[in-house]
Amino acid sequence: MNLWLKKIYLAVLEWIDYRTGVNDLIKDQLTEYRVPPKLNFWYSLGGLSLFIFGLQLVTGVFLLVYYVPSTDEAFESVQRIMVDIPYGWMIRSAHAAGSHSMIFVVILHMLSVLFMGSYKKPREITWLTGCALLFLTLGICFTGYLLPWSQLSFWATTVATNIPQPIPVVGPYIVRLIRGGENINPDTLNRFFALHVVVIPAVMLALAAAHMYLIRVLGISDPKKPDTDSGE
Amino acid sequence: MNETASNTAGTDRRTFLQWLISGLLLGAFAAAANVAVRFLMPPPKAKKATELSIPTAQVPLGSSLVVEHKGEPVIIVHSDVGFVAFSPVCTHLGCLVKWVRDENILLCPCHAGKFDLTGKVIAGPPPEPLHPVKFEIQNETIVLV
Ligand code: HEM
Ligand code: FES
């Protein structure tokens, strides 16, 4: 059965490994990475969050190919994605569905960590980076929601950016800072666009890397003895 | 693993599953690639109008006009010899030629290819004449068919 194919395949892998030592890395980090026995469904939610984030990156970049970030053209460009571009509806719906499921899964992940007590010493920093990731997820959804520049996005953003208004003294300043004006205006769209596609994704990538580095260094927690290091 | 199963000729379970999974992955990858390519591929050119009429007054003597016809550009030149129409796409590497009135030539700005008003190459790298475009003149209108 296709022996020569297998030979070529193995030779290529061998060639790469000789020059990078990547096989050891794969063994250590993936195939022979030890975890406590009896892990359950709840442990998969962090990985699932990461997977959805990856999907959002991919579908988001595809949307960027046709989306135009300007108050004159945003709505029409989104209509074009939905109606004219082959599979555009699918990419956009996937991006919208992904954003909702991402919030759902990230919150479930957080609850599971909370109830299993996995945030306890020495994992406090992992917990804090996780909290920051949750807020950034909310932030990226919030900023993305304005981008189609529809009636719904406009008024939803008007309402949501009004929330800090009643804070004593600083409230009105915060609102103006977020909006870049007294009301939602073209500058609001542009700053939300910058936050949505560049700033927040970049910070999230960095934080997710730190989050996973810590998980790797500290090992996965064991619900029965959450304050011990179950790593190697 | 079951000794008898793996020793018989034919495919054992592990190999079967490996093939099955690779097949499924490959299928999923192909489906995703299809979506990506179709999404990014520009839509086919609109070739609706088969006839295009331009009043001759729009191209007075000594001027030229570039129009779009069947999704392609067309240059119409009105000189002493009358009207001529060509595809302005240079036969060298595809830049658009323009009419230089003083020299009465069609000049390509990219590598200085020059064509006369019959489309013939008179200088520069273009390997063949400009492609002519068929037209008729009926009651003061130029009709591109
Ligand atoms: C680098 C990554 C990303 C890029 C480049 C990107 C790009 C875009 C673009 C261009 C739009 C406007 C088009 C549209 O409304 O359909 C959009 C909308 C949106 N994005 Fe993203 N996005 C990214 C990541 C995310 C993530 C991680 C989330 C949430 C977890 C998210 C949530 C949303 C939401 C809620 C909308 C509005 C959806 C809609 O109204 O259809 N995005 N994104
Ligand atoms: S493309 Fe016209 S001369 Fe080269």
XYZ file of C-alpha atoms and ligand atoms in Angstrom:
424
model
C 0.000 0.000 0.000
C 1.601 3.207 -1.216
C 4.924 2.399 0.393
C 6.861 4.869 -1.678
C 4.477 7.659 -0.608
C 5.055 6.798 3.026
C 8.806 6.743 2.415
C 8.762 10.234 0.918
C 6.556 11.457 3.744
C 8.861 10.065 6.418
C 11.938 11.371 4.613
C 10.491 14.886 4.529
C 9.591 14.754 8.227
C 13.068 13.423 8.997
C 14.646 16.239 6.958
C 12.694 18.865 8.858
C 13.314 17.283 12.262
C 17.063 17.065 11.692
C 17.167 20.810 11.063
C 14.663 21.973 13.704
C 14.330 19.309 16.386
C 10.607 19.822 16.088
C 9.789 16.173 16.881
C 10.899 16.598 20.491
C 8.770 19.699 20.770
C 5.709 17.846 19.449
C 6.353 14.959 21.848
C 6.807 17.224 24.868
C 3.934 19.562 24.137
C 1.385 17.391 22.371
C 1.633 13.658 21.953
C 3.323 12.764 25.252
C 2.123 15.706 27.283
C 0.797 14.236 30.502
C -2.439 15.392 32.069
C -4.218 14.187 35.218
C -6.451 11.148 34.690
C -10.222 11.520 34.357
C -10.290 14.952 32.777
C -13.866 15.772 31.827
C -15.825 17.869 29.368
C -15.241 21.057 31.347
C -11.524 20.951 30.643
C -12.118 21.289 26.910
C -13.691 24.739 27.054
C -10.447 26.717 27.047
C -9.296 24.869 23.937
C -12.707 25.422 22.373
C -12.471 29.175 23.064
C -9.108 29.238 21.322
C -10.515 27.327 18.363
C -13.419 29.748 17.939
C -11.038 32.689 18.235
C -9.010 31.147 15.409
C -12.167 30.838 13.285
C -12.999 34.484 14.009
C -9.541 35.512 12.804
C -9.989 33.611 9.562
C -13.579 34.702 8.805
C -12.738 38.245 9.945
C -9.903 38.542 7.457
C -12.192 37.242 4.715
C -14.789 39.901 5.609
C -12.047 42.528 5.470
C -11.486 41.689 1.818
C -14.830 43.318 0.913
C -15.804 45.376 3.970
C -15.262 49.157 3.602
C -14.863 51.043 6.908
C -16.596 54.298 6.076
C -20.021 55.621 7.024
C -20.889 56.091 3.350
C -19.997 52.618 2.247
C -19.978 50.246 5.227
C -23.635 49.260 5.008
C -23.549 48.766 1.262
C -20.362 46.746 1.436
C -21.954 44.436 4.010
C -25.047 44.087 1.782
C -22.739 43.195 -1.065
C -21.062 40.528 1.071
C -24.482 39.081 1.922
C -25.996 39.189 -1.556
C -23.398 39.331 -4.334
C -20.242 37.656 -3.132
C -20.332 33.860 -3.393
C -20.467 32.347 0.113
C -20.289 35.862 1.566
C -23.434 35.188 3.581
C -21.772 32.105 4.987
C -18.574 33.866 6.003
C -20.483 36.722 7.632
C -22.943 34.444 9.411
C -20.055 32.312 10.635
C -18.342 35.427 11.989
C -21.523 36.567 13.736
C -22.361 33.115 15.119
C -18.727 32.661 16.158
C -18.779 35.881 18.135
C -21.838 34.828 20.089
C -20.576 31.321 20.750
C -17.215 32.704 21.781
C -18.755 34.752 24.584
C -20.848 31.777 25.642
C -17.915 29.363 25.685
C -15.499 31.763 27.372
C -17.990 32.401 30.178
C -18.633 28.665 30.607
C -14.881 28.147 30.735
C -14.588 30.769 33.435
C -17.407 29.231 35.472
C -15.841 25.801 35.303
C -12.543 27.232 36.522
C -14.394 28.996 39.296
C -16.351 25.968 40.482
C -13.392 23.605 40.324
C -11.293 26.090 42.264
C -8.597 25.936 39.604
C -7.819 29.622 40.007
C -6.184 29.063 43.415
C -2.482 29.375 44.122
C -0.290 29.124 42.037
C -2.685 29.871 39.171
C -3.782 33.412 40.039
C -2.046 34.994 37.064
C -3.615 32.474 34.705
C -7.000 33.528 36.136
C -6.229 37.219 35.726
C -5.118 36.866 32.109
C -8.302 34.850 31.571
C -10.430 37.666 33.018
C -8.714 40.154 30.738
C -9.414 37.827 27.788
C -13.111 37.709 28.707
C -13.365 41.501 28.811
C -11.503 41.789 25.531
C -13.878 39.250 23.975
C -16.792 41.421 25.063
C -14.939 44.467 23.747
C -14.247 42.946 20.348
C -17.918 41.960 19.981
C -19.008 45.419 21.048
C -16.738 47.181 18.552
C -17.524 44.690 15.759
C -21.244 45.218 16.178
C -21.039 48.833 15.006
C -19.157 47.973 11.827
C -22.126 47.167 9.516
C -23.352 50.729 10.269
C -26.976 49.619 10.232
C -29.817 51.137 12.247
C -29.401 48.320 14.717
C -25.660 48.800 15.153
C -25.998 52.574 15.346
C -28.631 52.621 18.087
C -27.213 49.668 19.984
C -23.876 51.477 20.147
C -25.582 54.723 21.131
C -27.244 52.972 24.047
C -24.192 51.020 25.147
C -21.802 53.957 24.972
C -24.249 55.886 27.154
C -23.804 53.477 30.034
C -20.852 55.300 31.710
C -22.733 58.626 31.523
C -24.105 58.605 35.135
C -20.676 58.027 36.717
C -20.053 61.123 38.854
C -17.697 63.725 37.421
C -15.861 61.545 34.854
C -18.885 59.868 33.216
C -19.494 62.362 30.411
C -15.784 62.477 29.605
C -15.621 58.701 29.287
C -18.571 58.716 26.909
C -16.965 61.373 24.725
C -13.669 59.506 24.792
C -15.280 56.278 23.593
C -17.360 57.992 20.920
C -14.758 60.459 19.751
C -17.525 63.082 19.789
C -20.784 63.987 21.439
C -22.688 61.375 19.455
C -21.925 58.365 17.326
C -20.228 59.850 14.274
C -17.883 58.810 11.450
C -14.899 58.988 13.797
C -16.618 56.465 16.068
C -16.807 53.979 13.222
C -13.125 54.420 12.422
C -11.901 54.030 15.987
C -14.128 50.993 16.528
C -12.775 49.536 13.303
C -9.171 50.036 14.448
C -9.952 48.487 17.821
C -11.912 45.618 16.321
C -9.491 44.413 13.667
C -6.084 45.462 14.981
C -5.750 46.467 18.615
C -7.985 43.979 20.402
C -7.037 40.920 18.307
C -3.325 41.672 18.792
C -3.668 42.092 22.565
C -5.828 38.968 22.751
C -3.232 36.934 20.886
C -0.513 38.071 23.283
C -2.637 37.392 26.359
C -3.761 34.006 25.060
C -0.102 33.099 24.552
C 0.701 34.102 28.145
C -2.373 32.219 29.393
C -1.296 29.029 27.660
C 2.331 29.396 28.622
C 1.248 29.509 32.263
C -1.016 26.484 31.833
C 1.917 24.593 30.371
C 4.355 25.643 33.086
C 2.004 25.041 35.998
C 0.363 21.915 34.629
C -3.355 21.265 34.619
C -5.034 21.528 37.982
C -6.524 18.500 39.668
C -9.930 19.331 41.155
C -9.233 17.108 44.170
C -6.068 18.979 45.101
C -6.339 22.340 43.368
C -3.461 23.972 45.237
C -0.817 21.504 44.150
C 1.264 21.499 41.046
C 0.235 18.457 39.043
C 2.765 19.079 36.278
C 5.525 16.569 35.642
C -4.811 -5.110 18.973
C -6.516 -8.298 17.815
C -3.696 -10.522 16.525
C -5.747 -12.438 13.967
C -7.205 -9.302 12.520
C -3.884 -7.558 12.006
C -2.244 -10.648 10.535
C -4.751 -11.336 7.832
C -4.266 -9.864 4.426
C -6.406 -6.853 3.658
C -6.789 -3.733 5.715
C -6.667 -3.750 9.467
C -8.806 -1.480 11.560
C -6.118 1.072 12.367
C -5.152 1.582 8.723
C -8.785 1.774 7.737
C -9.465 4.458 10.324
C -6.353 6.362 9.332
C -7.483 6.433 5.717
C -11.012 7.317 6.719
C -9.875 10.258 8.850
C -7.385 11.513 6.264
C -10.144 11.284 3.682
C -12.558 13.263 5.828
C -9.935 15.885 6.615
C -9.050 16.178 2.950
C -12.735 16.540 2.068
C -13.238 19.239 4.684
C -10.136 21.017 3.441
C -11.345 20.860 -0.160
C -14.746 22.261 0.830
C -13.093 25.128 2.716
C -10.742 25.821 -0.200
C -13.748 25.933 -2.525
C -15.411 28.549 -0.322
C -12.204 30.603 -0.102
C -11.532 30.578 -3.853
C -15.122 31.310 -4.871
C -15.323 34.109 -2.288
C -12.139 35.769 -3.528
C -12.597 35.207 -7.291
C -13.825 38.382 -9.023
C -17.348 38.021 -10.461
C -17.599 37.364 -14.222
C -17.646 40.516 -16.338
C -21.038 41.993 -17.058
C -21.515 41.650 -20.808
C -25.052 42.988 -20.993
C -25.161 45.677 -23.667
C -24.334 44.240 -27.049
C -24.570 47.556 -28.863
C -23.200 50.899 -27.786
C -24.122 54.148 -29.540
C -22.103 57.314 -29.160
C -23.111 60.562 -30.889
C -20.290 61.643 -33.205
C -20.525 65.075 -31.565
C -18.990 63.511 -28.472
C -15.776 62.861 -30.404
C -15.076 66.070 -32.336
C -12.295 66.195 -34.906
C -8.921 66.089 -33.160
C -10.089 64.282 -30.057
C -10.306 60.762 -28.709
C -12.634 59.000 -26.314
C -12.290 55.874 -24.222
C -15.499 53.983 -23.532
C -16.347 50.633 -22.019
C -17.973 48.155 -24.333
C -18.812 44.551 -23.393
C -16.686 44.972 -20.289
C -13.602 45.975 -22.283
C -12.187 49.448 -22.959
C -12.363 50.877 -26.481
C -10.530 53.946 -27.764
C -12.204 55.966 -30.527
C -10.023 58.494 -32.348
C -11.343 61.199 -34.667
C -8.524 62.434 -36.905
C -8.208 63.812 -40.459
C -8.734 60.271 -41.805
C -12.019 59.944 -39.962
C -12.934 57.635 -37.099
C -10.948 54.609 -35.966
C -11.613 52.358 -32.995
C -9.217 49.992 -31.230
C -8.851 48.121 -28.029
C -6.385 50.390 -26.212
C -4.851 47.380 -24.480
C -1.231 47.380 -25.627
C -0.213 44.112 -27.261
C 3.066 44.204 -25.337
C 2.173 43.959 -21.618
C -1.320 45.361 -21.477
C -1.049 49.047 -20.554
C -3.640 51.363 -22.122
C -2.475 53.415 -25.113
C -3.550 56.997 -25.670
C -3.712 59.164 -28.756
C -0.953 61.746 -29.129
C -2.432 64.331 -31.440
C 0.757 66.166 -32.394
C 2.464 63.022 -33.649
C -0.781 61.386 -34.783
C 0.145 58.109 -33.085
C -1.203 55.895 -30.357
C 1.430 55.856 -27.612
C 1.778 53.313 -24.855
C 3.060 55.022 -21.698
C 4.678 51.919 -20.259
C 7.536 51.116 -22.660
C 6.915 53.716 -25.341
C 5.292 51.362 -27.834
C 3.975 53.406 -30.786
C 1.186 52.516 -33.202
C -0.123 54.374 -36.227
C -3.823 54.935 -36.811
C -4.165 51.647 -38.677
C -2.952 49.921 -35.520
C 0.411 48.959 -36.992
C 3.429 48.971 -34.667
C 5.859 51.702 -35.652
C 8.211 51.627 -32.666
C 8.874 49.885 -29.399
C 8.403 46.376 -28.077
C 4.776 45.489 -28.963
C 4.835 42.241 -30.974
C 1.606 42.758 -32.934
C -0.798 45.476 -34.085
C -3.506 46.869 -31.813
C -6.743 44.906 -31.990
C -9.326 46.813 -34.029
C -12.920 47.166 -32.818
C -15.784 46.925 -35.347
C -18.081 49.921 -35.592
C -20.504 51.603 -37.970
C -21.513 55.195 -38.409
C -25.281 55.712 -38.750
C -26.874 59.173 -38.679
C -24.300 60.993 -36.644
C -23.785 58.103 -34.221
C -20.954 55.666 -33.792
C -22.367 52.218 -33.129
C -20.066 49.638 -31.561
C -21.443 46.175 -32.280
C -8.614 39.681 13.720
C -9.801 39.226 13.936
C -11.059 39.828 13.397
C -11.281 40.570 12.248
C -10.262 40.954 11.193
C -12.695 40.904 12.214
C -13.331 41.636 11.205
C -14.671 42.016 11.202
C -15.331 42.791 10.199
C -14.658 43.352 8.928
C -16.642 42.956 10.548
C -17.740 43.745 9.797
C -18.522 42.919 8.841
C -19.799 42.342 9.419
O -20.460 43.031 10.198
O -20.132 41.207 9.084
C -16.810 42.275 11.796
C -18.001 42.189 12.486
C -18.148 41.602 13.748
N -17.151 40.954 14.472
Fe -15.247 40.678 13.893
N -13.286 40.379 13.332
C -12.313 39.705 14.084
C -12.475 39.047 15.273
C -13.651 39.001 16.001
C -13.826 38.316 17.244
C -12.745 37.481 17.962
C -15.121 38.528 17.628
C -15.859 38.035 18.857
C -15.444 37.202 19.755
C -15.753 39.361 16.628
C -17.071 39.815 16.674
C -17.726 40.519 15.676
C -19.115 40.929 15.706
C -20.121 40.702 16.853
C -19.386 41.589 14.477
C -20.728 42.153 13.974
C -21.338 41.013 13.183
C -22.440 41.394 12.260
O -23.115 42.371 12.522
O -22.595 40.684 11.267
N -14.828 39.621 15.637
N -15.590 41.712 12.175
S 2.992 47.538 -22.320
Fe 2.841 48.855 -24.007
S 4.904 49.050 -24.595
Fe 5.047 47.678 -22.928
